[in-house]
XYZ file of C-alpha atoms in Angstrom:
769
model
C 160.998 137.678 124.318
C 164.005 135.368 124.629
C 163.017 134.304 128.152
C 159.449 133.676 127.023
C 160.707 131.535 124.147
C 162.923 129.588 126.509
C 159.999 128.911 128.839
C 157.851 127.864 125.891
C 160.516 125.471 124.678
C 160.905 124.080 128.163
C 157.192 123.399 128.472
C 157.031 121.981 124.958
C 160.000 119.730 125.633
C 158.475 118.530 128.873
C 155.137 117.791 127.230
C 156.854 115.894 124.423
C 158.853 113.864 126.959
C 155.692 113.041 128.916
C 153.891 112.005 125.717
C 156.723 109.670 124.697
C 156.959 108.094 128.161
C 153.188 107.541 128.277
C 153.088 105.943 124.822
C 156.021 103.648 125.572
C 154.557 102.547 128.907
C 151.088 101.869 127.523
C 152.419 100.057 124.474
C 154.106 97.553 126.776
C 151.111 97.226 129.106
C 152.561 99.261 131.979
C 150.763 101.809 134.106
C 151.185 105.418 133.051
C 154.188 106.615 135.146
C 153.431 110.305 134.526
C 149.949 109.900 135.988
C 151.307 108.008 138.994
C 153.921 110.684 139.686
C 151.246 113.355 139.436
C 149.076 111.567 141.995
C 152.051 110.989 144.292
C 152.795 114.696 144.349
C 149.297 115.430 145.642
C 150.363 114.084 149.029
C 152.831 116.980 149.378
C 152.448 120.734 149.332
C 153.059 122.314 145.885
C 156.730 123.205 145.512
C 159.081 124.397 142.804
C 161.198 121.284 143.457
C 159.395 118.032 144.222
C 162.383 115.762 144.643
C 165.980 117.045 144.693
C 167.717 115.647 141.647
C 170.722 114.772 143.821
C 168.577 112.417 145.895
C 166.980 110.928 142.797
C 170.427 110.320 141.329
C 171.797 108.703 144.478
C 168.598 106.686 144.893
C 168.906 105.380 141.351
C 172.476 104.251 142.022
C 171.431 102.721 145.328
C 168.626 100.665 143.819
C 170.699 99.705 140.795
C 173.024 98.036 143.282
C 169.951 96.460 144.879
C 168.912 94.991 141.538
C 172.377 93.531 141.083
C 172.146 92.062 144.580
C 168.807 90.493 143.649
C 170.381 88.706 140.712
C 173.545 87.601 142.451
C 172.820 86.783 146.077
C 169.601 84.807 146.497
C 170.595 82.305 143.806
C 174.015 81.735 145.369
C 173.386 81.456 149.077
C 176.080 78.779 149.316
C 178.667 81.521 148.728
C 180.404 83.286 151.597
C 178.657 86.645 151.876
C 179.118 89.628 154.197
C 177.609 89.535 157.668
C 174.514 91.551 156.712
C 173.630 89.062 153.959
C 174.147 86.089 156.265
C 171.715 87.582 158.765
C 169.164 89.173 156.440
C 168.796 86.026 154.299
C 168.668 83.615 157.267
C 165.050 82.633 158.002
C 165.950 81.862 161.616
C 167.448 85.299 162.236
C 165.537 88.291 163.591
C 167.131 90.174 160.697
C 165.361 88.074 158.065
C 163.463 90.008 155.366
C 161.167 88.133 152.939
C 162.024 88.804 149.298
C 158.940 87.855 147.279
C 157.804 91.350 146.296
C 161.134 93.146 146.698
C 162.591 94.336 143.418
C 165.879 95.179 145.078
C 167.812 93.510 147.877
C 169.360 96.157 150.101
C 171.126 96.033 153.451
C 168.316 97.140 155.771
C 169.254 95.338 158.983
C 173.002 95.721 159.577
C 174.142 98.963 157.970
C 177.138 99.125 160.265
C 180.703 99.867 159.293
C 183.593 101.929 160.603
C 186.030 104.047 158.636
C 189.787 104.238 158.994
C 192.045 106.879 157.512
C 194.241 109.920 158.061
C 193.125 113.335 159.374
C 193.489 115.375 156.173
C 193.084 112.781 153.428
C 189.590 112.109 152.030
C 189.973 108.370 151.444
C 188.149 106.008 153.760
C 188.507 102.243 153.825
C 185.567 100.823 155.776
C 185.373 97.726 157.959
C 182.176 95.814 158.708
C 181.267 94.202 162.082
C 183.102 90.968 161.232
C 186.259 92.523 159.821
C 185.401 92.586 156.107
C 187.635 95.389 154.793
C 186.630 97.461 151.772
C 189.712 99.552 150.944
C 188.274 101.577 148.044
C 185.073 103.568 147.897
C 182.259 101.170 146.970
C 184.796 98.541 145.929
C 185.611 94.899 146.499
C 186.608 93.552 149.926
C 189.088 91.310 151.697
C 188.580 89.028 154.687
C 190.483 86.207 156.462
C 189.242 82.619 156.603
C 190.653 79.657 158.490
C 190.411 76.251 156.796
C 191.358 73.303 159.073
C 193.080 70.242 157.657
C 190.606 67.955 159.377
C 187.577 67.674 157.116
C 185.428 66.911 160.161
C 186.053 70.414 161.493
C 184.145 73.305 159.910
C 186.035 76.264 158.440
C 185.888 79.597 160.216
C 184.265 82.279 158.116
C 184.036 85.574 160.048
C 180.678 86.593 158.558
C 179.145 83.385 159.909
C 180.509 83.823 163.439
C 177.791 84.736 165.964
C 179.971 87.386 167.603
C 183.176 89.332 167.263
C 185.320 91.784 169.181
C 186.257 95.159 167.695
C 188.238 98.136 168.880
C 188.878 101.440 167.074
C 191.474 103.860 168.377
C 194.748 105.613 167.684
C 197.891 103.614 168.365
C 201.342 105.020 167.587
C 199.676 107.867 165.654
C 197.725 105.465 163.410
C 193.960 105.023 163.600
C 193.543 101.250 163.770
C 190.514 99.008 163.732
C 191.089 95.603 165.276
C 188.672 92.728 164.784
C 188.788 89.288 166.388
C 186.531 86.332 165.609
C 186.858 83.056 167.431
C 185.556 79.531 167.991
C 186.782 77.332 170.826
C 190.579 77.784 170.842
C 190.640 79.157 167.303
C 191.113 82.903 166.946
C 191.523 84.996 163.783
C 192.452 88.657 164.151
C 192.838 91.557 161.766
C 194.258 95.013 162.363
C 193.687 97.671 159.709
C 194.931 101.241 159.492
C 195.976 103.862 156.961
C 199.573 105.062 156.971
C 201.436 107.636 154.919
C 204.129 105.929 152.820
C 206.199 107.679 150.123
C 203.825 110.645 150.002
C 200.751 108.466 149.559
C 198.170 106.903 151.873
C 198.380 103.120 152.115
C 195.912 100.767 153.775
C 197.954 98.420 155.981
C 196.291 95.208 157.175
C 197.774 92.600 159.482
C 196.217 89.152 159.898
C 197.100 86.686 162.626
C 195.841 83.222 163.538
C 196.023 81.193 166.749
C 194.506 77.821 166.020
C 195.942 74.933 168.013
C 195.309 72.801 164.926
C 196.843 72.522 161.485
C 195.204 74.374 158.658
C 195.337 77.343 156.335
C 194.858 81.068 156.661
C 193.118 82.196 153.476
C 193.167 85.882 152.657
C 190.097 85.983 150.445
C 189.202 88.577 147.816
C 185.416 89.053 147.639
C 183.287 90.759 144.936
C 181.086 92.491 147.500
C 181.024 95.048 150.308
C 178.634 96.186 153.082
C 176.148 97.385 150.425
C 176.254 94.308 148.215
C 177.882 93.294 144.958
C 181.007 95.119 143.747
C 182.233 93.607 140.529
C 185.607 91.890 140.199
C 186.246 91.165 136.533
C 189.829 89.965 136.762
C 192.421 88.829 139.287
C 196.068 88.228 138.509
C 198.734 87.155 140.979
C 202.020 88.739 139.915
C 204.823 86.522 141.173
C 207.643 89.046 140.931
C 205.711 91.742 142.793
C 204.147 89.194 145.170
C 200.852 91.016 144.672
C 197.354 90.828 143.298
C 196.385 93.039 140.398
C 192.621 93.437 140.525
C 190.524 94.649 137.589
C 193.838 95.446 135.844
C 194.398 98.374 138.182
C 194.373 97.939 141.958
C 197.349 96.386 143.706
C 197.322 94.282 146.894
C 200.870 93.472 148.032
C 201.695 90.599 150.388
C 204.493 90.735 152.950
C 205.372 87.101 152.199
C 204.705 84.713 149.360
C 201.616 82.556 149.898
C 202.133 78.801 149.820
C 199.138 78.351 147.540
C 196.981 80.601 145.364
C 193.472 79.754 144.179
C 191.105 81.663 141.871
C 187.613 81.047 140.566
C 185.054 82.582 138.211
C 181.307 82.780 138.687
C 180.817 79.830 136.329
C 183.090 77.683 138.529
C 181.411 78.783 141.773
C 182.734 80.284 144.974
C 186.289 79.257 145.752
C 185.260 78.292 149.297
C 184.830 74.775 147.876
C 188.232 74.799 146.188
C 190.493 75.509 149.122
C 192.847 74.350 150.255
C 193.208 71.434 147.845
C 191.721 72.805 144.652
C 193.791 73.515 141.566
C 196.127 76.451 141.880
C 195.812 79.370 139.508
C 197.513 82.701 139.030
C 194.776 84.561 137.170
C 191.105 84.547 136.286
C 188.729 86.512 134.055
C 185.015 86.610 134.863
C 182.444 88.156 132.530
C 179.857 88.171 135.339
C 182.164 90.268 137.522
C 182.155 87.659 140.296
C 185.784 86.545 140.279
C 187.155 85.386 143.627
C 190.676 84.657 144.790
C 192.515 83.513 147.894
C 196.139 83.574 149.008
C 196.801 80.667 151.391
C 199.294 80.606 154.257
C 200.144 77.459 156.197
C 199.220 77.303 159.911
C 200.951 74.622 161.962
C 199.625 73.483 165.326
C 200.187 75.817 168.253
C 202.402 78.195 166.271
C 200.703 81.544 165.663
C 201.249 83.091 162.272
C 201.037 86.709 161.188
C 201.051 88.092 157.681
C 200.505 91.569 156.259
C 199.144 93.161 153.129
C 199.219 96.727 151.901
C 197.007 98.540 149.414
C 197.897 101.956 147.932
C 194.869 104.239 148.152
C 195.946 107.277 146.128
C 198.952 107.593 143.891
C 199.314 111.354 143.879
C 197.313 113.038 146.665
C 197.282 116.776 147.206
C 195.511 118.148 150.253
C 194.991 121.501 151.935
C 197.077 122.357 154.990
C 194.754 123.195 157.888
C 196.781 126.172 159.105
C 197.884 127.984 155.966
C 195.350 126.850 153.398
C 198.277 125.943 151.136
C 198.198 122.652 149.266
C 200.449 120.016 150.750
C 201.094 116.307 150.715
C 201.612 115.923 154.465
C 198.554 115.131 156.632
C 198.267 116.318 160.228
C 199.296 114.055 163.101
C 196.534 112.290 165.023
C 198.321 112.844 168.320
C 198.804 116.560 167.669
C 195.109 117.068 166.924
C 193.898 114.977 169.847
C 196.052 116.968 172.256
C 194.057 120.087 171.343
C 190.673 118.608 172.273
C 189.079 119.241 175.705
C 190.084 116.439 178.070
C 187.227 114.639 179.827
C 187.391 112.893 183.195
C 184.154 111.256 184.355
C 183.468 107.963 186.164
C 181.474 106.476 183.272
C 183.882 104.392 181.171
C 181.479 103.991 178.223
C 180.795 107.741 178.077
C 184.546 108.446 178.031
C 185.114 105.908 175.262
C 182.315 107.316 173.092
C 183.562 110.868 173.711
C 187.004 109.982 172.374
C 185.699 107.966 169.451
C 183.302 110.746 168.494
C 186.260 113.130 168.316
C 188.115 110.674 166.082
C 185.109 110.602 163.738
C 184.917 114.402 163.645
C 188.596 114.765 162.774
C 188.598 111.953 160.235
C 185.665 113.375 158.284
C 186.798 117.011 158.093
C 189.724 116.836 155.647
C 188.745 120.125 153.973
C 185.139 119.487 153.140
C 183.058 118.096 155.986
C 181.496 114.689 155.291
C 178.657 113.177 157.357
C 179.867 109.680 156.517
C 182.693 107.765 154.821
C 180.620 105.747 152.360
C 177.230 106.703 150.906
C 177.360 110.109 152.651
C 180.842 111.035 151.520
C 179.663 114.380 150.156
C 178.899 117.862 151.391
C 175.667 119.222 152.858
C 175.289 122.573 154.618
C 172.918 120.937 157.105
C 175.212 118.216 158.382
C 178.172 120.588 158.291
C 176.363 123.029 160.599
C 176.068 120.435 163.366
C 179.437 118.785 162.745
C 181.108 122.198 162.456
C 179.611 123.309 165.770
C 181.133 120.253 167.444
C 184.525 120.879 165.818
C 184.479 124.473 167.126
C 183.568 123.302 170.631
C 186.368 120.719 170.381
C 189.004 123.367 169.744
C 189.413 122.439 166.083
C 188.276 125.738 164.585
C 190.912 125.681 161.825
C 189.222 122.608 160.347
C 185.970 124.552 160.223
C 187.663 127.570 158.661
C 188.956 125.441 155.780
C 185.417 124.427 154.995
C 183.943 127.908 155.477
C 186.408 129.376 152.993
C 184.680 127.300 150.327
C 181.204 128.642 151.145
C 181.225 131.632 148.748
C 182.067 129.265 145.898
C 179.135 127.038 146.876
C 176.739 129.990 146.654
C 174.707 130.691 143.528
C 174.452 134.158 142.043
C 170.984 134.418 143.585
C 172.568 134.134 147.051
C 171.346 130.554 147.573
C 173.864 128.366 149.425
C 173.226 125.279 147.340
C 173.776 121.704 148.356
C 170.422 120.373 147.086
C 167.540 121.994 145.270
C 164.364 122.375 147.282
C 166.077 122.505 150.686
C 165.560 125.995 152.033
C 167.370 125.549 155.344
C 170.877 125.787 153.883
C 171.243 129.582 153.899
C 170.425 129.783 157.587
C 172.820 126.940 158.356
C 175.659 128.465 156.328
C 175.326 131.925 157.910
C 174.886 130.501 161.408
C 178.078 128.413 161.212
C 180.044 131.376 159.858
C 178.849 133.380 162.862
C 179.547 130.526 165.281
C 183.107 130.454 164.010
C 183.479 134.096 165.006
C 181.762 133.492 168.359
C 184.145 130.700 169.290
C 187.328 132.296 167.973
C 186.651 135.975 168.636
C 187.581 136.749 165.027
C 185.735 139.052 162.670
C 184.341 137.549 159.475
C 186.797 137.487 156.601
C 186.580 140.398 154.162
C 185.952 138.006 151.290
C 182.872 136.695 153.107
C 181.043 140.001 153.370
C 179.358 140.061 149.984
C 178.450 136.403 150.387
C 176.895 137.072 153.817
C 174.722 139.883 152.496
C 173.623 137.903 149.446
C 172.795 134.927 151.657
C 170.638 136.986 154.012
C 168.963 138.821 151.126
C 168.112 135.463 149.549
C 166.199 134.495 152.726
C 164.248 137.751 152.586
C 163.520 137.278 148.905
C 162.475 133.660 149.361
C 159.909 134.684 151.977
C 158.368 137.075 149.455
C 157.211 134.066 147.425
C 154.572 133.200 150.051
C 153.502 136.688 151.129
C 150.990 136.833 148.286
C 149.037 134.019 149.963
C 147.851 136.501 152.590
C 144.924 134.382 153.776
C 147.006 131.219 154.180
C 148.632 130.233 157.455
C 151.927 129.776 155.624
C 152.033 133.368 154.373
C 155.414 134.874 155.203
C 157.090 131.519 155.864
C 159.636 130.057 153.493
C 158.070 128.179 150.566
C 157.263 124.498 150.684
C 160.361 122.405 150.171
C 161.969 119.061 150.790
C 163.874 120.424 153.803
C 165.669 117.897 156.023
C 164.746 114.628 154.355
C 163.718 112.966 157.614
C 160.785 115.378 158.048
C 158.786 114.025 155.109
C 157.283 115.180 151.813
C 157.417 118.785 150.601
C 155.835 121.152 153.099
C 156.177 124.532 154.795
C 158.610 123.338 157.436
C 159.248 125.307 160.607
C 162.734 123.762 160.565
C 163.549 125.906 157.534
C 162.069 129.031 159.136
C 163.926 128.688 162.428
C 167.155 128.317 160.476
C 166.203 131.390 158.451
C 165.820 133.394 161.671
C 169.200 132.163 162.885
C 170.758 133.036 159.533
C 169.370 136.580 159.522
C 170.479 137.192 163.111
C 173.901 135.727 162.341
C 174.283 137.939 159.279
C 173.377 140.982 161.373
C 175.903 140.010 164.041
C 178.713 139.518 161.537
C 177.965 142.781 159.721
C 177.991 144.651 163.021
C 181.397 143.200 163.905
C 182.707 144.197 160.485
C 181.423 147.735 160.939
C 178.824 147.428 158.169
C 175.752 148.578 160.053
C 173.586 149.659 157.132
C 171.730 146.321 156.898
C 171.910 145.166 160.514
C 168.505 146.583 161.500
C 166.897 145.210 158.330
C 168.045 141.671 159.080
C 166.992 141.872 162.732
C 163.581 143.219 161.760
C 163.104 140.467 159.198
C 164.081 137.841 161.766
C 161.657 139.265 164.340
C 158.862 139.438 161.768
C 159.437 135.805 160.748
C 159.350 134.713 164.378
C 156.003 136.455 164.902
C 154.591 134.773 161.798
C 155.792 131.380 163.045
C 154.079 131.946 166.395
C 150.891 132.993 164.634
C 150.854 129.977 162.320
C 151.543 127.568 165.207
C 148.481 128.898 167.015
C 146.294 128.948 163.879
C 145.224 125.296 163.878
C 146.243 124.213 167.361
C 142.713 122.986 168.152
C 142.755 120.548 165.193
C 145.943 118.658 165.980
C 144.725 116.352 168.759
C 147.986 116.972 170.628
C 149.561 120.285 171.665
C 153.064 121.290 170.585
C 154.842 122.543 167.477
C 154.315 120.258 164.478
C 156.765 119.981 161.612
C 154.584 122.276 159.505
C 151.361 124.279 159.955
C 149.744 121.693 157.679
C 150.886 118.651 159.672
C 149.420 117.036 162.744
C 151.755 116.234 165.578
C 153.926 113.323 164.466
C 157.572 112.303 164.684
C 158.507 115.126 162.296
C 157.841 117.548 165.161
C 161.351 116.746 166.370
C 162.575 119.215 163.739
C 160.913 122.104 165.584
C 163.230 121.562 168.554
C 166.004 123.164 166.519
C 164.473 126.428 167.763
C 165.974 125.598 171.175
C 168.971 123.454 170.330
C 171.201 124.643 168.898
C 169.643 127.976 167.878
C 168.325 129.355 171.203
C 165.427 131.139 169.474
C 162.618 129.837 171.690
C 162.904 129.283 175.421
C 163.352 125.661 176.457
C 160.791 126.085 179.222
C 158.122 127.641 176.974
C 154.817 125.826 176.869
C 155.036 124.954 173.163
C 158.475 123.387 173.557
C 157.595 121.444 176.707
C 154.486 120.047 175.022
C 156.481 119.114 171.922
C 159.025 117.244 174.034
C 156.257 115.481 175.989
C 154.539 114.403 172.765
C 157.756 112.977 171.355
C 158.509 111.118 174.579
C 155.013 109.663 174.845
C 154.439 108.756 171.188
C 157.761 108.485 169.356
C 160.092 106.443 171.546
C 161.371 102.877 171.417
C 163.370 101.873 174.495
C 164.010 105.540 175.367
C 165.355 106.320 171.893
C 163.548 108.516 169.408
C 161.977 106.525 166.556
C 161.585 108.535 163.356
C 158.644 107.150 161.383
C 159.259 109.406 158.391
C 161.760 108.117 155.822
C 164.296 106.814 158.351
C 161.934 104.313 159.996
C 164.460 103.684 162.726
C 165.870 104.814 166.047
C 167.955 107.956 165.552
C 170.893 108.654 167.829
C 171.374 112.278 166.830
C 167.654 113.182 167.016
C 167.375 111.457 170.394
C 170.217 113.659 171.605
C 168.478 116.774 170.215
C 165.551 115.977 172.509
C 167.955 115.332 175.389
C 169.652 118.695 174.801
C 166.314 120.486 175.239
C 165.635 118.448 178.362
C 169.022 119.383 179.837
C 168.184 123.061 179.403
C 165.048 122.430 181.490
C 166.867 120.285 184.093
C 164.563 117.464 182.994
C 166.025 114.257 184.414
C 164.436 112.176 181.641
C 167.340 113.340 179.499
C 169.639 110.758 181.067
C 167.390 107.863 180.000
C 167.735 109.072 176.426
C 171.494 109.612 176.653
C 172.018 106.180 178.209
C 169.914 104.612 175.449
C 172.057 106.238 172.763
C 175.206 104.998 174.489
C 173.847 101.455 174.493
C 173.020 101.684 170.775
C 176.616 102.521 169.833
C 178.606 99.886 167.989
C 181.706 98.358 169.633
C 183.747 100.924 167.674
C 181.696 103.805 169.113
C 179.669 104.557 165.981
C 175.993 104.919 165.162
C 174.372 104.338 161.773
C 171.962 107.091 160.755
C 168.920 105.008 161.701
C 168.880 101.860 163.836
C 166.626 98.828 163.438
C 164.559 98.404 166.643
C 164.888 94.605 166.564
C 168.387 93.906 165.238
C 169.957 97.090 166.693
C 171.857 97.286 163.410
C 171.679 100.087 160.892
C 168.553 100.205 158.732
C 169.081 103.471 156.810
C 171.844 105.846 155.766
C 175.573 105.583 156.307
C 176.747 102.989 158.794
C 179.238 105.446 160.301
C 177.187 108.614 160.768
C 179.278 111.595 161.806
C 176.347 113.851 162.709
C 175.597 111.333 165.481
C 179.215 111.533 166.651
C 178.970 115.331 166.706
C 175.860 115.169 168.881
C 177.479 112.776 171.354
C 180.406 115.143 171.744
C 178.064 118.126 172.184
C 175.827 116.447 174.776
C 178.853 115.595 176.941
C 180.316 119.079 176.506
C 176.958 120.729 177.314
C 176.661 118.714 180.503
C 179.559 120.846 181.722
C 179.091 124.174 179.950
C 176.310 125.815 177.924
C 176.190 129.262 176.307
C 173.219 131.406 177.300
C 173.653 134.893 175.878
C 176.174 136.820 177.960
C 176.636 134.030 180.521
C 177.955 130.490 180.753
C 175.819 127.909 182.531
C 178.031 125.334 184.247
C 177.332 121.746 185.325
C 173.593 121.889 184.553
C 173.654 118.520 182.788
C 175.741 116.471 185.221
C 174.003 113.158 186.065
C 173.539 112.567 189.777
C 175.245 109.173 189.650
C 178.534 110.851 188.736
C 178.381 112.902 191.927
C 178.015 109.758 194.053
C 181.313 108.334 192.823
C 183.457 110.535 195.071
C 185.492 111.284 191.950
C 186.567 114.667 190.667
C 184.705 115.135 187.357
C 186.358 117.495 184.917
C 186.259 119.051 181.453
C 189.521 120.754 180.593
C 190.243 123.578 178.126
C 186.826 123.752 176.483
C 186.304 126.628 174.000
C 183.172 128.753 174.476
C 181.731 131.959 173.000
C 183.574 133.866 175.730
C 186.933 132.112 175.883
C 188.442 128.872 177.155
C 187.173 127.295 180.381
C 188.176 124.379 182.570
C 185.628 123.255 185.143
C 185.796 120.485 187.727
C 183.480 119.343 190.512
C 183.640 116.982 193.467
C 181.029 116.323 196.144
C 182.229 115.799 199.711
C 180.212 115.871 202.924
C 177.090 117.025 201.137
C 178.744 120.000 199.461
C 179.938 120.444 195.897
C 183.333 122.060 195.445
C 183.573 123.580 191.956
C 186.805 124.928 190.510
C 187.066 126.846 187.275
C 189.873 128.248 185.174
C 189.459 130.851 182.427
C 191.818 131.501 179.526
C 191.731 133.784 176.483
C 188.759 135.566 178.002
C 187.590 138.449 175.825
C 185.834 140.216 178.720
C 184.532 139.292 182.202
C 181.780 136.693 181.976
C 178.910 135.686 184.216
C 179.173 132.085 185.394
C 175.969 130.413 186.580
C 176.509 127.198 188.545
C 173.366 125.054 188.241
C 174.447 121.602 189.430
C 171.324 119.392 189.791
C 170.374 118.926 193.433
C 172.386 121.916 194.656
C 171.655 125.582 195.176
C 172.414 127.771 192.178
C 175.035 130.484 192.330
C 176.172 133.147 189.875
C 179.475 135.018 189.811
C 181.131 137.403 187.385
C 184.671 136.263 186.679
C 187.721 137.222 184.664
C 190.186 134.799 186.247
C 190.399 131.424 187.992
C 188.277 130.704 191.052
C 186.135 128.241 192.948
C 182.709 128.103 194.575
C 181.064 125.796 197.104
C 177.464 124.801 196.413
C 175.109 123.735 199.200
C 172.791 120.790 198.660
C 169.212 121.851 197.950
C 166.717 120.998 200.693
């Protein structure tokens, strides 16, 4: 009775809410929003969750910022704005977007930024392509300007420079991002990194100028960031501390006292017109939240000048030690972590650079939780964590994965649902699969405290399937219910992506229970997985003649479109379907023929851009088939990387800048690491396949190519190869081997050979006729 009453009240409350919304809308002459939402939902399959509330919430915040941008930017184009604004609002730029019918102004052409930070501390200052530094999450920014004394010479504003140089790497155990902008003999450089000072992380920034002319270095405080406006209500320069106090809270300390200090409010306009000779001021209040300030340092002739600032990021941090799980205030050393990662030696300089920078991204964004990005994606999803966690395991950083996995039971609902967003039914499979992968890579049994969680997670999958079994005449009967799934697949539907993950989750649960000696449910989970696979095969065949193109669509109710890329998860990374099966080969061929821009996968759904990580998913399947088209795709992804070795989630086909998602997308970094690693070694059941993905051009270099100390499901392996006189000499070294393993050498262009090994050895491969 109580449950019935609750349901009645819920329906009554919903009806009352809809009535009020309709009356308010109609009274003001607006269209009925309830009716519009109802019609919109008809484009998707019926689902218990139409739009995850988390996405609605983040979308509301995103577009609220866009509305603020609309008010602030287009009416003040004489201000100095970030690089993306300069390009997107310039009618002569290929990045230009007309604004007439746009309610919100959003960065859709240059969503590129790079994070800096420390390995175990979840604070991420970000730097845009011209060196604009945003030290706090979604906060204000700082950039250097050069103002020459000669009025006939234009100032140098980095965001208006046509090009820049950037480098992102570890120096002296600090991850630094260096940016240089220049014009003629004038050069302005910044170097930003996060250091640990007095038990707290501090953003350290160094600015230097080489000018050849007299002028001023202005360190400018800006009420904006790579997403748009970020309000600055007050600025005060505190003489005794030699520091800015911003919004009565944040502190920016200068290493030396500026010769001049200028501030301005929105009513007075941008301070670009007030420096260097405008009236000095120590403080400003701005009700519009558009206060600006600049500290000025004198530059004389040929004398270079360097000055530094520091910004405390967290006053009292407390983080989890990666080894013991105990809370600590001491982050891990960059150098120590990097020394644990498989060393790569190949003749391609760009590939080596991206390999290293991908590892830096993986480490930086796994401080306990795993984050797919430092800015708008600084939150947890089981989906992204599955792919990023796999890369961390393959990189020898399993302890970072374990920290995250220990939180999984607490992220699970009483129903057994591993919850990151409502309406996404892939998460249970992803959670169970990564838990099993951890055991596969480390040789460890699942933790005792995981066992109940594993069983509840697998049982949830079985129970969720029951919701569609009643639709016995439908081609989705026995699949998981319609859901939002991976957001890049489209509107709610019965996605095969979810079902393939469910199979992987059930098989993983069975494997972990067997290792733990709990065999009572092993057969049940295997049987359920096998039954689901048969239903998938049946539903794929059900409407094959109506799709125009062969292959595996995203859903039994979808034609072949770009969403079909999700079905490739059955091969990579899950190894459920064979890479050389007809359905998979036809899916790959469809995607190559219909969904590519310059050899990069273009996702029409949601992302509307070129996707680095999905391109590499296709390439992974190709590598398993020895399909040489894979290297066109891999090369294209390498060319799309930013100078700092990052990829935004989706890339604009014209500007080659980010058009969707986080500008520093860690899933993409994980896939770059995995594609390089899988060129050398791939797991295939009880064997390791070696060198199957090596590009032929590497073999022509007469260089010894090598991957050293790479973890696998069987133990650690080092493999190297060099071609001389038409023969390939392959050496391998095995460590921590749990039992003898079959090694299959499948170097393209050479005869295959298989050996069973339990120690170091070498083989010579003959060139194939």
